[in-house]
Amino acid sequence: MLRRPRVQTGLDVLVNKKFVLLKGARVGLLCHQASVDRSLRHLMDLSSNNDVTISALFAPEHGLSGTAQDQIPIEREHSSTVGIPVFSLYGRQRIPSTQQLSSLDVLVCDLQDVGSRYYTFIWTMILAMQACATFGKRFIVLDRPNPIDGLTMEGPVLDLVFASFVGLYALPVRHGMTIGEIARWANETYNIGADLEVIPMQGWKRSMSFAETGLPWVPPSPNMPTTDTALVYPGGCLIEGTNLSEGRGTTRPFEWVGAPFIDGEALAVDLNTAQLLGVWFRPCAFEPAFHKFKGERCGGVQIHVLDPKQFKPFLCYLILIERVYQRYSKQFAWRRPPYEYEKQKLAFDILCGTDRIRRTIEAGRAVRPLEKTWGQSIEHFRQERRPFLLYNESL
């Protein structure tokens, strides 16, 4: 029998209230495999068992079952629930259409986010919310924990010149918000005007790690197997903007970084002399089963987080990229477009939300001093987000 978690998600709260909010309405669900309650029962099953009329299902990147790898367009999906259409919002179409919403009164969003601006689920939610505002449909978000805490912020606030599907609005890379809070912030700040309701969690504190919530972790995507992965992801995803392997095709995605041309021993020594807080770099070798360098032996490092409170993932991986660029400038390369539907700008620039960091690395200058510049923009954002927070900032 599963132990009782300390925290109740928005879905748990809806279950406790016996889905009264949805009775008598034609309901669409924007969900995935992690849309489960504290007893691991899925939103679709819970809705059906409470006499909720489900008219359509919508799926984000990776699909309803979370089996598709990164950046794989999904045009069609099938539901095990006979007669309910499933619409993919990751492919040629990323916004629900008039026809798809015509049979609905309300769209319910229940997606487990991981706390990084470039994780596409928050932008799928926002585009769906925009569509609901346009076509006069209610939009309900079932809130879930930010698994890497709701206090810490890091990285540049997105320059809207670099807006893309890994950042539509001006969020910092590590934003310290829940998906429900982001919905409230975006709806007001960007004048979306949706008929929005967020069902808050009960018992969640901003300082909590995911382990402290007592909730079960269901991987929201194929390469997010644990909350350890989520913790490094605000920096680890930057590796996607390069020709280095971010460890996809291994058992430690985003924690292992390398390439066939890298001497892991030398790189680890170099990185450990940088004296980054809360982290240690261990030399390693790995052979991806798929993705970059499939079947090739890669030298590199494993990022070991020793103290999550001190660890700065964005800075950590920037220093890693900087040192690789210095050591292997002839073999290293920036990933060329297209990337996440962006066909002009470099992947690394849209991930960073600015081209200043790349230009600094290419000029041979240290990236560490840039931390002060994004620190200033974060303080401005901290004030901007405050009216939309659902949970006490002091906790």
mmCIF file of C-alpha atoms in Angstrom:
data_model
loop_
_atom_site.group_PDB
_atom_site.id
_atom_site.type_symbol
_atom_site.label_atom_id
_atom_site.label_comp_id
_atom_site.label_asym_id
_atom_site.label_seq_id
_atom_site.Cartn_x
_atom_site.Cartn_y
_atom_site.Cartn_z
ATOM 1 C CA MET A 1 0.000 0.000 0.000
ATOM 2 C CA LEU A 2 1.342 3.447 -0.927
ATOM 3 C CA ARG A 3 2.134 5.743 2.004
ATOM 4 C CA ARG A 4 0.127 8.926 2.273
ATOM 5 C CA PRO A 5 2.023 11.853 0.710
ATOM 6 C CA ARG A 6 2.450 15.125 2.563
ATOM 7 C CA VAL A 7 1.356 17.076 -0.514
ATOM 8 C CA GLN A 8 -1.866 16.849 -2.484
ATOM 9 C CA THR A 9 -1.648 17.900 -6.126
ATOM 10 C CA GLY A 10 -4.387 19.811 -7.891
ATOM 11 C CA LEU A 11 -5.625 16.460 -9.194
ATOM 12 C CA ASP A 12 -5.785 15.056 -5.655
ATOM 13 C CA VAL A 13 -7.838 18.084 -4.607
ATOM 14 C CA LEU A 14 -10.188 17.551 -7.566
ATOM 15 C CA VAL A 15 -10.572 13.897 -6.572
ATOM 16 C CA ASN A 16 -11.352 14.867 -2.984
ATOM 17 C CA LYS A 17 -14.071 17.206 -4.266
ATOM 18 C CA LYS A 18 -15.468 14.392 -6.427
ATOM 19 C CA PHE A 19 -14.918 16.296 -9.695
ATOM 20 C CA VAL A 20 -17.835 18.643 -8.910
ATOM 21 C CA LEU A 21 -16.151 21.343 -11.039
ATOM 22 C CA LEU A 22 -16.530 19.227 -14.166
ATOM 23 C CA LYS A 23 -19.949 17.672 -13.717
ATOM 24 C CA GLY A 24 -22.301 18.437 -16.566
ATOM 25 C CA ALA A 25 -19.544 19.867 -18.780
ATOM 26 C CA ARG A 26 -17.990 18.501 -21.965
ATOM 27 C CA VAL A 27 -14.354 18.128 -20.957
ATOM 28 C CA GLY A 28 -11.071 17.948 -22.801
ATOM 29 C CA LEU A 29 -7.936 16.735 -21.030
ATOM 30 C CA LEU A 30 -4.425 17.992 -21.811
ATOM 31 C CA CYS A 31 -2.388 15.309 -20.091
ATOM 32 C CA HIS A 32 0.317 12.667 -20.316
ATOM 33 C CA GLN A 33 1.515 9.572 -18.476
ATOM 34 C CA ALA A 34 2.494 11.572 -15.352
ATOM 35 C CA SER A 35 -1.056 12.920 -14.877
ATOM 36 C CA VAL A 36 -1.673 10.675 -11.878
ATOM 37 C CA ASP A 37 -2.952 11.187 -8.354
ATOM 38 C CA ARG A 38 -1.061 10.262 -5.185
ATOM 39 C CA SER A 39 -2.222 6.647 -5.592
ATOM 40 C CA LEU A 40 -0.937 6.521 -9.197
ATOM 41 C CA ARG A 41 -4.421 6.542 -10.717
ATOM 42 C CA HIS A 42 -4.541 8.395 -14.033
ATOM 43 C CA LEU A 43 -6.632 11.504 -14.663
ATOM 44 C CA MET A 44 -8.485 9.822 -17.554
ATOM 45 C CA ASP A 45 -9.590 6.874 -15.430
ATOM 46 C CA LEU A 46 -10.487 9.047 -12.458
ATOM 47 C CA SER A 47 -12.571 11.350 -14.659
ATOM 48 C CA SER A 48 -14.450 8.460 -16.265
ATOM 49 C CA ASN A 49 -15.085 6.827 -12.899
ATOM 50 C CA ASN A 50 -16.603 10.084 -11.610
ATOM 51 C CA ASP A 51 -19.060 10.435 -14.485
ATOM 52 C CA VAL A 52 -17.157 13.222 -16.217
ATOM 53 C CA THR A 53 -17.880 13.478 -19.948
ATOM 54 C CA ILE A 54 -14.506 13.358 -21.721
ATOM 55 C CA SER A 55 -14.905 14.633 -25.270
ATOM 56 C CA ALA A 56 -11.250 14.886 -26.358
ATOM 57 C CA LEU A 57 -7.694 14.231 -25.243
ATOM 58 C CA PHE A 58 -4.714 16.452 -26.049
ATOM 59 C CA ALA A 59 -1.067 15.384 -25.745
ATOM 60 C CA PRO A 60 2.139 17.456 -25.417
ATOM 61 C CA GLU A 61 5.648 16.580 -26.656
ATOM 62 C CA HIS A 62 6.488 12.869 -26.240
ATOM 63 C CA GLY A 63 2.834 11.928 -26.632
ATOM 64 C CA LEU A 64 0.065 10.721 -24.369
ATOM 65 C CA SER A 65 2.099 7.737 -23.216
ATOM 66 C CA GLY A 66 5.447 9.556 -23.137
ATOM 67 C CA THR A 67 7.202 7.129 -25.453
ATOM 68 C CA ALA A 68 8.369 9.441 -28.272
ATOM 69 C CA GLN A 69 11.916 10.781 -28.045
ATOM 70 C CA ASP A 70 12.766 14.492 -28.078
ATOM 71 C CA GLN A 71 11.671 16.615 -31.042
ATOM 72 C CA ILE A 72 9.797 13.748 -32.702
ATOM 73 C CA PRO A 73 6.623 15.224 -34.243
ATOM 74 C CA ILE A 74 3.492 13.270 -33.384
ATOM 75 C CA GLU A 75 0.693 13.721 -35.868
ATOM 76 C CA ARG A 76 -1.700 11.028 -34.670
ATOM 77 C CA GLU A 77 -2.290 9.068 -31.489
ATOM 78 C CA HIS A 78 -4.700 6.406 -30.377
ATOM 79 C CA SER A 79 -6.626 6.236 -27.125
ATOM 80 C CA SER A 80 -7.344 3.060 -25.233
ATOM 81 C CA THR A 81 -10.652 4.717 -24.350
ATOM 82 C CA VAL A 82 -12.874 3.848 -27.293
ATOM 83 C CA GLY A 83 -14.475 6.751 -29.103
ATOM 84 C CA ILE A 84 -12.424 9.596 -27.586
ATOM 85 C CA PRO A 85 -10.272 11.439 -30.144
ATOM 86 C CA VAL A 86 -6.645 12.191 -29.267
ATOM 87 C CA PHE A 87 -4.990 15.310 -30.685
ATOM 88 C CA SER A 88 -1.235 15.865 -30.659
ATOM 89 C CA LEU A 89 -0.026 19.374 -29.818
ATOM 90 C CA TYR A 90 3.540 18.629 -30.858
ATOM 91 C CA GLY A 91 4.014 18.486 -34.595
ATOM 92 C CA ARG A 92 2.674 20.552 -37.453
ATOM 93 C CA GLN A 93 -0.097 21.683 -35.121
ATOM 94 C CA ARG A 94 0.757 22.996 -31.668
ATOM 95 C CA ILE A 95 -2.425 24.964 -30.983
ATOM 96 C CA PRO A 96 -5.874 23.360 -30.584
ATOM 97 C CA SER A 97 -8.086 24.240 -33.535
ATOM 98 C CA THR A 98 -11.644 25.561 -33.558
ATOM 99 C CA GLN A 99 -12.855 22.160 -34.678
ATOM 100 C CA GLN A 100 -10.984 20.324 -31.930
ATOM 101 C CA LEU A 101 -12.386 22.630 -29.257
ATOM 102 C CA SER A 102 -15.904 22.795 -30.682
ATOM 103 C CA SER A 103 -17.095 19.767 -28.720
ATOM 104 C CA LEU A 104 -15.733 21.115 -25.392
ATOM 105 C CA ASP A 105 -16.914 23.437 -22.644
ATOM 106 C CA VAL A 106 -13.691 23.237 -20.650
ATOM 107 C CA LEU A 107 -10.100 22.105 -21.193
ATOM 108 C CA VAL A 108 -8.290 20.693 -18.144
ATOM 109 C CA CYS A 109 -4.484 20.798 -18.131
ATOM 110 C CA ASP A 110 -2.592 18.392 -15.868
ATOM 111 C CA LEU A 111 1.095 18.237 -16.833
ATOM 112 C CA GLN A 112 4.120 17.594 -14.628
ATOM 113 C CA ASP A 113 6.666 20.318 -15.376
ATOM 114 C CA VAL A 114 10.355 20.165 -14.383
ATOM 115 C CA GLY A 115 11.116 23.799 -13.547
ATOM 116 C CA SER A 116 13.117 24.870 -16.625
ATOM 117 C CA ARG A 117 11.998 27.417 -19.211
ATOM 118 C CA TYR A 118 12.923 25.214 -22.157
ATOM 119 C CA TYR A 119 10.798 22.234 -21.148
ATOM 120 C CA THR A 120 8.038 22.534 -23.725
ATOM 121 C CA PHE A 121 5.023 21.543 -21.605
ATOM 122 C CA ILE A 122 4.495 25.051 -20.195
ATOM 123 C CA TRP A 123 4.388 26.502 -23.711
ATOM 124 C CA THR A 124 1.949 23.826 -24.887
ATOM 125 C CA MET A 125 -0.230 24.799 -21.927
ATOM 126 C CA ILE A 126 -0.018 28.494 -22.789
ATOM 127 C CA LEU A 127 -0.848 27.970 -26.474
ATOM 128 C CA ALA A 128 -3.840 25.845 -25.466
ATOM 129 C CA MET A 129 -4.894 28.548 -23.022
ATOM 130 C CA GLN A 130 -4.687 31.145 -25.804
ATOM 131 C CA ALA A 131 -6.914 28.978 -28.011
ATOM 132 C CA CYS A 132 -9.447 28.596 -25.196
ATOM 133 C CA ALA A 133 -9.485 32.371 -24.728
ATOM 134 C CA THR A 134 -10.091 32.868 -28.455
ATOM 135 C CA PHE A 135 -12.924 30.350 -28.662
ATOM 136 C CA GLY A 136 -14.571 31.077 -25.312
ATOM 137 C CA LYS A 137 -13.697 27.864 -23.479
ATOM 138 C CA ARG A 138 -12.892 27.573 -19.780
ATOM 139 C CA PHE A 139 -9.337 26.553 -18.950
ATOM 140 C CA ILE A 140 -8.479 24.725 -15.719
ATOM 141 C CA VAL A 141 -4.949 23.907 -14.549
ATOM 142 C CA LEU A 142 -4.387 21.205 -11.941
ATOM 143 C CA ASP A 143 -1.269 22.402 -10.166
ATOM 144 C CA ARG A 144 1.759 20.224 -9.436
ATOM 145 C CA PRO A 145 5.084 20.744 -7.627
ATOM 146 C CA ASN A 146 8.077 22.369 -9.211
ATOM 147 C CA PRO A 147 10.360 19.368 -8.536
ATOM 148 C CA ILE A 148 13.525 21.484 -8.140
ATOM 149 C CA ASP A 149 11.887 23.902 -5.657
ATOM 150 C CA GLY A 150 9.847 27.065 -5.958
ATOM 151 C CA LEU A 151 12.416 29.527 -4.664
ATOM 152 C CA THR A 152 15.580 29.260 -6.756
ATOM 153 C CA MET A 153 15.919 31.174 -10.017
ATOM 154 C CA GLU A 154 18.900 31.203 -12.363
ATOM 155 C CA GLY A 155 19.949 32.164 -15.870
ATOM 156 C CA PRO A 156 18.991 35.033 -18.166
ATOM 157 C CA VAL A 157 15.417 36.211 -18.462
ATOM 158 C CA LEU A 158 14.481 35.520 -22.086
ATOM 159 C CA ASP A 159 15.047 38.363 -24.534
ATOM 160 C CA LEU A 160 11.882 38.190 -26.661
ATOM 161 C CA VAL A 161 14.000 38.609 -29.802
ATOM 162 C CA PHE A 162 14.918 34.967 -29.114
ATOM 163 C CA ALA A 163 11.382 33.745 -28.412
ATOM 164 C CA SER A 164 10.701 30.203 -29.632
ATOM 165 C CA PHE A 165 8.956 27.026 -28.562
ATOM 166 C CA VAL A 166 11.593 26.655 -25.820
ATOM 167 C CA GLY A 167 10.629 30.090 -24.505
ATOM 168 C CA LEU A 168 7.690 32.155 -25.724
ATOM 169 C CA TYR A 169 7.630 34.674 -22.871
ATOM 170 C CA ALA A 170 10.212 36.398 -20.667
ATOM 171 C CA LEU A 171 10.983 33.762 -18.038
ATOM 172 C CA PRO A 172 14.400 33.038 -16.518
ATOM 173 C CA VAL A 173 15.860 29.625 -17.357
ATOM 174 C CA ARG A 174 15.180 28.270 -13.864
ATOM 175 C CA HIS A 175 11.964 30.051 -12.946
ATOM 176 C CA GLY A 176 11.020 28.697 -9.508
ATOM 177 C CA MET A 177 7.293 28.594 -10.303
ATOM 178 C CA THR A 178 4.653 25.909 -10.559
ATOM 179 C CA ILE A 179 2.821 25.300 -13.823
ATOM 180 C CA GLY A 180 -0.330 26.841 -12.328
ATOM 181 C CA GLU A 181 1.542 29.992 -11.309
ATOM 182 C CA ILE A 182 3.016 30.302 -14.793
ATOM 183 C CA ALA A 183 -0.501 30.076 -16.237
ATOM 184 C CA ARG A 184 -1.676 32.907 -13.950
ATOM 185 C CA TRP A 185 1.379 35.044 -14.736
ATOM 186 C CA ALA A 186 1.143 34.546 -18.508
ATOM 187 C CA ASN A 187 -2.617 35.085 -18.640
ATOM 188 C CA GLU A 188 -2.330 38.488 -16.975
ATOM 189 C CA THR A 189 1.104 39.717 -18.094
ATOM 190 C CA TYR A 190 0.588 38.877 -21.761
ATOM 191 C CA ASN A 191 -3.123 39.749 -21.885
ATOM 192 C CA ILE A 192 -4.278 36.285 -22.912
ATOM 193 C CA GLY A 193 -7.631 36.863 -21.266
ATOM 194 C CA ALA A 194 -8.526 33.214 -20.669
ATOM 195 C CA ASP A 195 -11.329 32.156 -18.335
ATOM 196 C CA LEU A 196 -8.664 30.548 -16.162
ATOM 197 C CA GLU A 197 -8.949 28.634 -12.915
ATOM 198 C CA VAL A 198 -6.001 27.015 -11.168
ATOM 199 C CA ILE A 199 -6.663 24.267 -8.623
ATOM 200 C CA PRO A 200 -3.836 24.765 -6.083
ATOM 201 C CA MET A 201 -2.001 22.021 -4.251
ATOM 202 C CA GLN A 202 -2.397 21.499 -0.546
ATOM 203 C CA GLY A 203 0.613 21.159 1.736
ATOM 204 C CA TRP A 204 3.271 22.244 -0.774
ATOM 205 C CA LYS A 205 6.003 24.654 0.313
ATOM 206 C CA ARG A 206 8.253 26.505 -2.085
ATOM 207 C CA SER A 207 11.396 25.197 -0.381
ATOM 208 C CA MET A 208 10.439 21.536 -0.880
ATOM 209 C CA SER A 209 12.428 19.091 -2.918
ATOM 210 C CA PHE A 210 10.255 16.588 -4.734
ATOM 211 C CA ALA A 211 11.291 13.854 -2.294
ATOM 212 C CA GLU A 212 9.874 15.942 0.556
ATOM 213 C CA THR A 213 6.424 16.004 -1.049
ATOM 214 C CA GLY A 214 6.010 12.254 -0.603
ATOM 215 C CA LEU A 215 4.474 12.060 -4.082
ATOM 216 C CA PRO A 216 5.441 9.321 -6.548
ATOM 217 C CA TRP A 217 7.608 10.435 -9.478
ATOM 218 C CA VAL A 218 6.411 9.375 -12.906
ATOM 219 C CA PRO A 219 8.875 10.365 -15.669
ATOM 220 C CA PRO A 220 7.115 13.101 -17.684
ATOM 221 C CA SER A 221 9.362 12.400 -20.681
ATOM 222 C CA PRO A 222 11.667 9.548 -21.782
ATOM 223 C CA ASN A 223 14.858 11.312 -20.705
ATOM 224 C CA MET A 224 13.587 12.639 -17.383
ATOM 225 C CA PRO A 225 13.757 9.355 -15.425
ATOM 226 C CA THR A 226 14.395 10.824 -11.968
ATOM 227 C CA THR A 227 14.253 14.096 -10.092
ATOM 228 C CA ASP A 228 18.070 14.051 -10.157
ATOM 229 C CA THR A 229 17.727 14.580 -13.900
ATOM 230 C CA ALA A 230 15.345 17.492 -13.354
ATOM 231 C CA LEU A 231 17.862 19.117 -11.001
ATOM 232 C CA VAL A 232 20.645 19.238 -13.611
ATOM 233 C CA TYR A 233 18.329 19.933 -16.568
ATOM 234 C CA PRO A 234 18.403 23.788 -16.312
ATOM 235 C CA GLY A 235 22.035 23.467 -17.398
ATOM 236 C CA GLY A 236 22.076 20.055 -19.029
ATOM 237 C CA CYS A 237 19.634 21.039 -21.760
ATOM 238 C CA LEU A 238 22.180 23.585 -23.036
ATOM 239 C CA ILE A 239 24.235 20.675 -24.349
ATOM 240 C CA GLU A 240 21.485 20.151 -26.934
ATOM 241 C CA GLY A 241 22.691 23.397 -28.503
ATOM 242 C CA THR A 242 26.103 21.863 -29.216
ATOM 243 C CA ASN A 243 27.544 18.808 -30.955
ATOM 244 C CA LEU A 244 28.331 17.203 -27.571
ATOM 245 C CA SER A 245 26.291 14.268 -26.325
ATOM 246 C CA GLU A 246 23.983 15.167 -23.446
ATOM 247 C CA GLY A 247 23.843 11.503 -22.490
ATOM 248 C CA ARG A 248 20.689 10.593 -24.405
ATOM 249 C CA GLY A 249 20.832 6.918 -25.195
ATOM 250 C CA THR A 250 22.405 6.178 -21.786
ATOM 251 C CA THR A 251 21.041 5.526 -18.307
ATOM 252 C CA ARG A 252 22.068 9.017 -17.066
ATOM 253 C CA PRO A 253 20.768 11.578 -19.580
ATOM 254 C CA PHE A 254 21.952 15.149 -18.919
ATOM 255 C CA GLU A 255 24.247 13.945 -16.114
ATOM 256 C CA TRP A 256 26.748 12.429 -18.550
ATOM 257 C CA VAL A 257 28.251 14.812 -21.106
ATOM 258 C CA GLY A 258 30.909 13.970 -23.642
ATOM 259 C CA ALA A 259 32.077 13.239 -27.172
ATOM 260 C CA PRO A 260 34.554 10.874 -28.890
ATOM 261 C CA PHE A 261 37.141 13.657 -29.054
ATOM 262 C CA ILE A 262 37.098 14.495 -25.311
ATOM 263 C CA ASP A 263 39.669 13.369 -22.723
ATOM 264 C CA GLY A 264 37.437 12.934 -19.681
ATOM 265 C CA GLU A 265 40.291 12.885 -17.165
ATOM 266 C CA ALA A 266 41.702 16.207 -18.339
ATOM 267 C CA LEU A 267 38.275 17.836 -18.592
ATOM 268 C CA ALA A 268 37.297 16.728 -15.079
ATOM 269 C CA VAL A 269 40.479 18.208 -13.610
ATOM 270 C CA ASP A 270 39.879 21.443 -15.501
ATOM 271 C CA LEU A 271 36.276 21.720 -14.305
ATOM 272 C CA ASN A 272 36.996 20.832 -10.690
ATOM 273 C CA THR A 273 39.612 23.601 -10.507
ATOM 274 C CA ALA A 274 36.794 26.032 -11.342
ATOM 275 C CA GLN A 275 35.521 25.389 -7.785
ATOM 276 C CA LEU A 276 31.844 25.482 -8.608
ATOM 277 C CA LEU A 277 29.707 25.093 -5.497
ATOM 278 C CA GLY A 278 27.817 21.913 -4.697
ATOM 279 C CA VAL A 279 29.104 19.839 -7.602
ATOM 280 C CA TRP A 280 31.929 17.469 -8.546
ATOM 281 C CA PHE A 281 32.954 16.337 -12.023
ATOM 282 C CA ARG A 282 33.969 12.695 -12.376
ATOM 283 C CA PRO A 283 35.697 11.501 -15.554
ATOM 284 C CA CYS A 284 33.645 8.862 -17.339
ATOM 285 C CA ALA A 285 33.152 7.054 -20.619
ATOM 286 C CA PHE A 286 29.866 6.027 -22.209
ATOM 287 C CA GLU A 287 28.442 4.662 -25.452
ATOM 288 C CA PRO A 288 25.010 6.000 -26.437
ATOM 289 C CA ALA A 289 22.562 3.375 -27.656
ATOM 290 C CA PHE A 290 20.870 6.047 -29.776
ATOM 291 C CA HIS A 291 21.032 9.790 -30.535
ATOM 292 C CA LYS A 292 24.366 11.639 -30.922
ATOM 293 C CA PHE A 293 27.405 9.354 -31.363
ATOM 294 C CA LYS A 294 25.279 6.215 -31.358
ATOM 295 C CA GLY A 295 27.533 3.208 -30.771
ATOM 296 C CA GLU A 296 30.664 5.354 -30.343
ATOM 297 C CA ARG A 297 32.755 5.531 -27.194
ATOM 298 C CA CYS A 298 32.557 9.009 -25.695
ATOM 299 C CA GLY A 299 34.928 10.462 -23.150
ATOM 300 C CA GLY A 300 33.492 13.032 -20.801
ATOM 301 C CA VAL A 301 32.318 13.759 -17.298
ATOM 302 C CA GLN A 302 29.472 12.877 -14.995
ATOM 303 C CA ILE A 303 28.012 15.798 -13.064
ATOM 304 C CA HIS A 304 27.578 14.739 -9.421
ATOM 305 C CA VAL A 305 25.421 17.141 -7.404
ATOM 306 C CA LEU A 306 26.749 17.130 -3.840
ATOM 307 C CA ASP A 307 24.631 19.965 -2.438
ATOM 308 C CA PRO A 308 21.426 20.872 -4.321
ATOM 309 C CA LYS A 309 21.053 24.103 -2.324
ATOM 310 C CA GLN A 310 24.399 25.452 -3.556
ATOM 311 C CA PHE A 311 24.408 23.895 -7.009
ATOM 312 C CA LYS A 312 23.895 26.283 -9.934
ATOM 313 C CA PRO A 313 23.093 24.077 -12.935
ATOM 314 C CA PHE A 314 22.976 26.809 -15.576
ATOM 315 C CA LEU A 315 26.365 28.242 -14.593
ATOM 316 C CA CYS A 316 27.822 24.743 -14.174
ATOM 317 C CA TYR A 317 27.051 23.642 -17.732
ATOM 318 C CA LEU A 318 28.077 26.997 -19.200
ATOM 319 C CA ILE A 319 31.502 26.580 -17.623
ATOM 320 C CA LEU A 320 31.616 23.035 -19.007
ATOM 321 C CA ILE A 321 30.828 24.261 -22.533
ATOM 322 C CA GLU A 322 33.330 27.109 -22.169
ATOM 323 C CA ARG A 323 36.128 24.713 -21.162
ATOM 324 C CA VAL A 324 35.336 22.242 -23.967
ATOM 325 C CA TYR A 325 35.313 25.116 -26.464
ATOM 326 C CA GLN A 326 38.751 26.219 -25.210
ATOM 327 C CA ARG A 327 40.226 22.715 -25.368
ATOM 328 C CA TYR A 328 38.579 21.421 -28.541
ATOM 329 C CA SER A 329 37.738 24.446 -30.663
ATOM 330 C CA LYS A 330 38.382 22.533 -33.916
ATOM 331 C CA GLN A 331 36.065 19.638 -33.033
ATOM 332 C CA PHE A 332 33.417 21.537 -31.081
ATOM 333 C CA ALA A 333 30.442 23.017 -32.946
ATOM 334 C CA TRP A 334 27.192 24.786 -32.216
ATOM 335 C CA ARG A 335 24.100 22.899 -33.304
ATOM 336 C CA ARG A 336 22.637 24.366 -36.481
ATOM 337 C CA PRO A 337 18.916 25.022 -37.023
ATOM 338 C CA PRO A 338 16.270 23.807 -37.309
ATOM 339 C CA TYR A 339 15.693 23.163 -33.631
ATOM 340 C CA GLU A 340 12.309 23.135 -31.869
ATOM 341 C CA TYR A 341 10.606 24.754 -34.893
ATOM 342 C CA GLU A 342 13.160 27.586 -35.054
ATOM 343 C CA LYS A 343 14.736 27.699 -38.524
ATOM 344 C CA GLN A 344 17.020 30.740 -38.324
ATOM 345 C CA LYS A 345 18.592 31.253 -34.901
ATOM 346 C CA LEU A 346 21.107 28.898 -33.315
ATOM 347 C CA ALA A 347 19.729 26.363 -30.854
ATOM 348 C CA PHE A 348 22.158 27.494 -28.150
ATOM 349 C CA ASP A 349 20.983 31.109 -28.450
ATOM 350 C CA ILE A 350 17.279 30.325 -28.153
ATOM 351 C CA LEU A 351 18.000 28.041 -25.188
ATOM 352 C CA CYS A 352 19.946 30.807 -23.443
ATOM 353 C CA GLY A 353 17.407 33.401 -24.530
ATOM 354 C CA THR A 354 20.238 35.614 -25.752
ATOM 355 C CA ASP A 355 23.250 35.389 -28.070
ATOM 356 C CA ARG A 356 25.498 37.225 -25.619
ATOM 357 C CA ILE A 357 26.695 34.044 -23.913
ATOM 358 C CA ARG A 358 27.704 32.344 -27.157
ATOM 359 C CA ARG A 359 29.501 35.455 -28.374
ATOM 360 C CA THR A 360 31.378 35.664 -25.066
ATOM 361 C CA ILE A 361 32.570 32.064 -25.387
ATOM 362 C CA GLU A 362 33.603 32.552 -29.021
ATOM 363 C CA ALA A 363 35.576 35.665 -28.064
ATOM 364 C CA GLY A 364 37.578 33.668 -25.517
ATOM 365 C CA ARG A 365 36.200 35.612 -22.559
ATOM 366 C CA ALA A 366 34.998 34.055 -19.301
ATOM 367 C CA VAL A 367 31.245 33.505 -18.983
ATOM 368 C CA ARG A 368 31.207 33.604 -15.187
ATOM 369 C CA PRO A 369 30.992 37.424 -14.916
ATOM 370 C CA LEU A 370 27.755 37.314 -16.943
ATOM 371 C CA GLU A 371 26.029 35.817 -13.895
ATOM 372 C CA LYS A 372 25.735 39.319 -12.451
ATOM 373 C CA THR A 373 23.868 40.581 -15.496
ATOM 374 C CA TRP A 374 21.188 37.904 -15.378
ATOM 375 C CA GLY A 375 21.009 38.309 -11.601
ATOM 376 C CA GLN A 376 19.716 41.844 -12.138
ATOM 377 C CA SER A 377 16.994 40.715 -14.538
ATOM 378 C CA ILE A 378 15.963 37.935 -12.149
ATOM 379 C CA GLU A 379 15.393 40.424 -9.344
ATOM 380 C CA HIS A 380 13.075 42.394 -11.628
ATOM 381 C CA PHE A 381 11.252 39.192 -12.541
ATOM 382 C CA ARG A 382 10.977 38.233 -8.867
ATOM 383 C CA GLN A 383 8.850 41.337 -8.312
ATOM 384 C CA GLU A 384 6.861 40.797 -11.505
ATOM 385 C CA ARG A 385 5.852 37.244 -10.583
ATOM 386 C CA ARG A 386 4.869 37.964 -6.978
ATOM 387 C CA PRO A 387 1.152 38.760 -7.544
ATOM 388 C CA PHE A 388 0.682 35.421 -9.307
ATOM 389 C CA LEU A 389 2.224 33.113 -6.723
ATOM 390 C CA LEU A 390 -0.103 30.672 -5.010
ATOM 391 C CA TYR A 391 2.228 29.605 -2.217
ATOM 392 C CA ASN A 392 4.068 31.641 0.423
ATOM 393 C CA GLU A 393 7.503 32.845 -0.739
ATOM 394 C CA SER A 394 9.002 32.528 2.748
ATOM 395 C CA LEU A 395 8.502 28.753 2.829
#
